Short mmCIF file of C-alpha atoms in Angstrom, two decimals:
data_model
loop_
_atom_site.label_atom_id
_atom_site.label_comp_id
_atom_site.label_asym_id
_atom_site.label_seq_id
_atom_site.Cartn_x
_atom_site.Cartn_y
_atom_site.Cartn_z
CA MET A 153 16.71 8.93 35.55
CA PRO A 154 15.64 12.18 36.75
CA ARG A 155 14.03 12.35 39.93
CA THR A 156 10.68 14.05 38.73
CA ARG A 157 10.41 11.02 36.25
CA LEU A 158 10.61 8.45 38.95
CA GLU A 159 7.99 10.97 41.16
CA VAL A 160 5.57 10.95 38.34
CA ALA A 161 6.28 7.15 37.19
CA ARG A 162 4.96 6.70 41.23
CA GLU A 163 2.25 8.72 41.00
CA VAL A 164 0.72 7.07 37.75
CA TYR A 165 1.50 3.58 39.49
CA GLN A 166 -0.64 4.52 42.40
CA VAL A 167 -3.60 6.30 40.38
CA PHE A 168 -3.90 3.38 38.16
CA ARG A 169 -4.16 0.99 41.02
CA ASP A 170 -6.87 3.25 42.43
CA ALA A 171 -8.71 3.16 39.32
CA GLU A 172 -8.64 -0.14 38.99
CA ALA A 173 -9.78 -1.08 42.30
CA ALA A 174 -12.44 1.62 42.17
CA ALA A 175 -13.62 -0.48 38.95
CA GLU A 176 -13.91 -3.68 41.01
CA LEU A 177 -15.90 -2.26 43.69
CA SER A 178 -17.99 -0.25 41.17
CA ALA A 179 -18.85 -3.78 39.32
CA ALA A 180 -19.64 -5.75 42.68
CA ALA A 181 -21.61 -3.23 44.18
CA ILE A 182 -24.07 -2.76 40.87
CA ALA A 183 -23.88 -6.60 40.66
CA ARG A 184 -25.08 -6.60 44.64
CA CYS A 185 -27.74 -4.01 44.07
CA ALA A 186 -29.45 -5.76 41.07
CA ALA A 187 -29.42 -9.18 43.04
CA THR A 188 -30.80 -7.18 45.55
CA LEU A 189 -33.75 -5.91 43.65
CA ILE A 190 -34.59 -9.05 42.31
CA GLU A 191 -34.64 -10.66 45.60
CA ALA A 192 -36.59 -7.71 47.10
CA ARG A 193 -39.56 -7.93 43.97
CA ALA A 194 -39.86 -12.13 45.35
CA LYS A 195 -40.31 -11.15 49.01
CA ALA A 196 -43.03 -8.61 47.91
CA HIS A 197 -44.65 -11.39 45.95
CA LEU A 198 -44.74 -9.04 42.89
CA PRO A 199 -45.61 -10.44 39.34
CA PRO A 200 -42.47 -10.92 37.66
CA THR A 201 -43.04 -8.41 34.51
CA VAL A 202 -42.70 -5.48 37.74
CA GLY A 203 -39.39 -3.85 37.72
CA SER A 204 -38.37 -5.10 34.29
CA GLU A 205 -37.36 -1.87 32.91
CA ILE A 206 -35.20 -1.28 36.11
CA PHE A 207 -33.53 -5.00 35.93
CA ALA A 208 -32.60 -3.83 31.92
CA LEU A 209 -31.12 -0.96 33.08
CA MET A 210 -29.12 -2.92 35.89
CA ALA A 211 -28.07 -5.50 33.81
CA LYS A 212 -26.62 -2.61 31.27
CA SER A 213 -24.91 -0.82 34.27
CA SER A 214 -23.41 -4.14 35.14
CA GLY A 215 -22.66 -4.85 31.68
CA SER A 216 -20.48 -1.32 31.57
CA ALA A 217 -18.77 -1.86 34.87
CA PHE A 218 -16.90 -5.12 34.03
CA ASP A 219 -16.39 -3.80 30.39
CA ALA A 220 -14.52 -0.47 32.54
CA ARG A 221 -12.86 -2.95 34.51
CA HIS A 222 -11.39 -5.21 31.72
CA ALA A 223 -10.51 -2.02 29.77
CA ILE A 224 -8.22 -1.09 32.77
CA VAL A 225 -6.83 -4.42 33.11
CA SER A 226 -5.99 -4.28 29.40
CA ALA A 227 -4.03 -1.62 29.69
CA HIS A 228 -1.56 -3.16 31.79
CA PRO A 229 0.43 -4.44 28.91
CA LEU A 230 0.67 -0.91 27.32
CA LEU A 231 2.00 0.70 30.62
CA ASP A 232 4.72 -2.12 30.27
CA GLU A 233 5.46 -1.19 26.72
CA LEU A 234 5.46 2.29 27.78
CA ALA A 235 7.76 1.46 30.80
CA ALA A 236 10.01 -0.43 28.52
CA ASP A 237 10.48 2.70 25.84
CA LEU A 238 11.19 4.73 28.77
CA ARG A 239 13.96 1.94 30.29
CA ILE A 240 12.15 1.63 33.59
CA VAL A 241 11.48 -1.77 35.38
CA GLY A 242 9.28 -3.03 37.83
CA TYR A 243 7.88 -1.04 40.83
CA GLY A 244 5.05 -1.82 43.11
CA ALA A 245 3.38 -3.36 45.83
CA ASP A 246 3.45 -6.84 43.38
CA LYS A 247 7.04 -6.49 43.01
CA GLU A 248 10.38 -5.31 44.26
CA SER A 249 12.02 -2.22 42.77
CA VAL A 250 14.92 -3.78 41.36
CA PRO A 251 16.88 -2.45 38.08
CA ASN A 252 17.50 -5.34 35.43
CA SER A 253 14.65 -6.95 37.22
CA PRO A 254 13.71 -10.48 35.77
CA PHE A 255 10.11 -9.15 35.36
CA VAL A 256 10.92 -6.95 32.97
CA GLY A 257 9.01 -7.72 29.74
CA ALA A 258 7.05 -10.43 31.74
CA ARG A 259 3.29 -10.10 31.52
CA SER A 260 1.92 -9.60 34.86
CA PRO A 261 0.36 -6.48 36.68
CA MET A 262 1.17 -3.17 36.28
CA ARG A 263 5.26 -2.79 36.83
CA VAL A 264 5.85 1.32 36.78
CA VAL A 265 9.08 2.43 37.70
CA ALA A 266 12.71 2.32 38.77
CA GLU A 267 15.71 3.19 37.46
CA ALA A 268 17.48 0.93 34.66
CA ALA A 269 20.97 0.32 35.25
#
């Protein structure tokens, strides 16, 4: 495999993992924010109707964040198929970079880049 393809695959692997981590952090931060808003309303002894529109928007934001995370995770098998089509096998923090690895074709976290034998 040409060196440039290997470099590109490594870059794709890293930015994909970064995006996945950012999606998880976003979903968690939005959920924490929503919980804090609900708790703050209770601590301030405000009626249940106060902030209802804000809570609805936070729920929508939270759902969108979890949908984004799910979409990124769902892309893993598609990347695996692409890697198989390009004859590259497991590369990443979750597995060794081994040509003809037993992980080839397995459904596991993203596998990108290593030269097939």
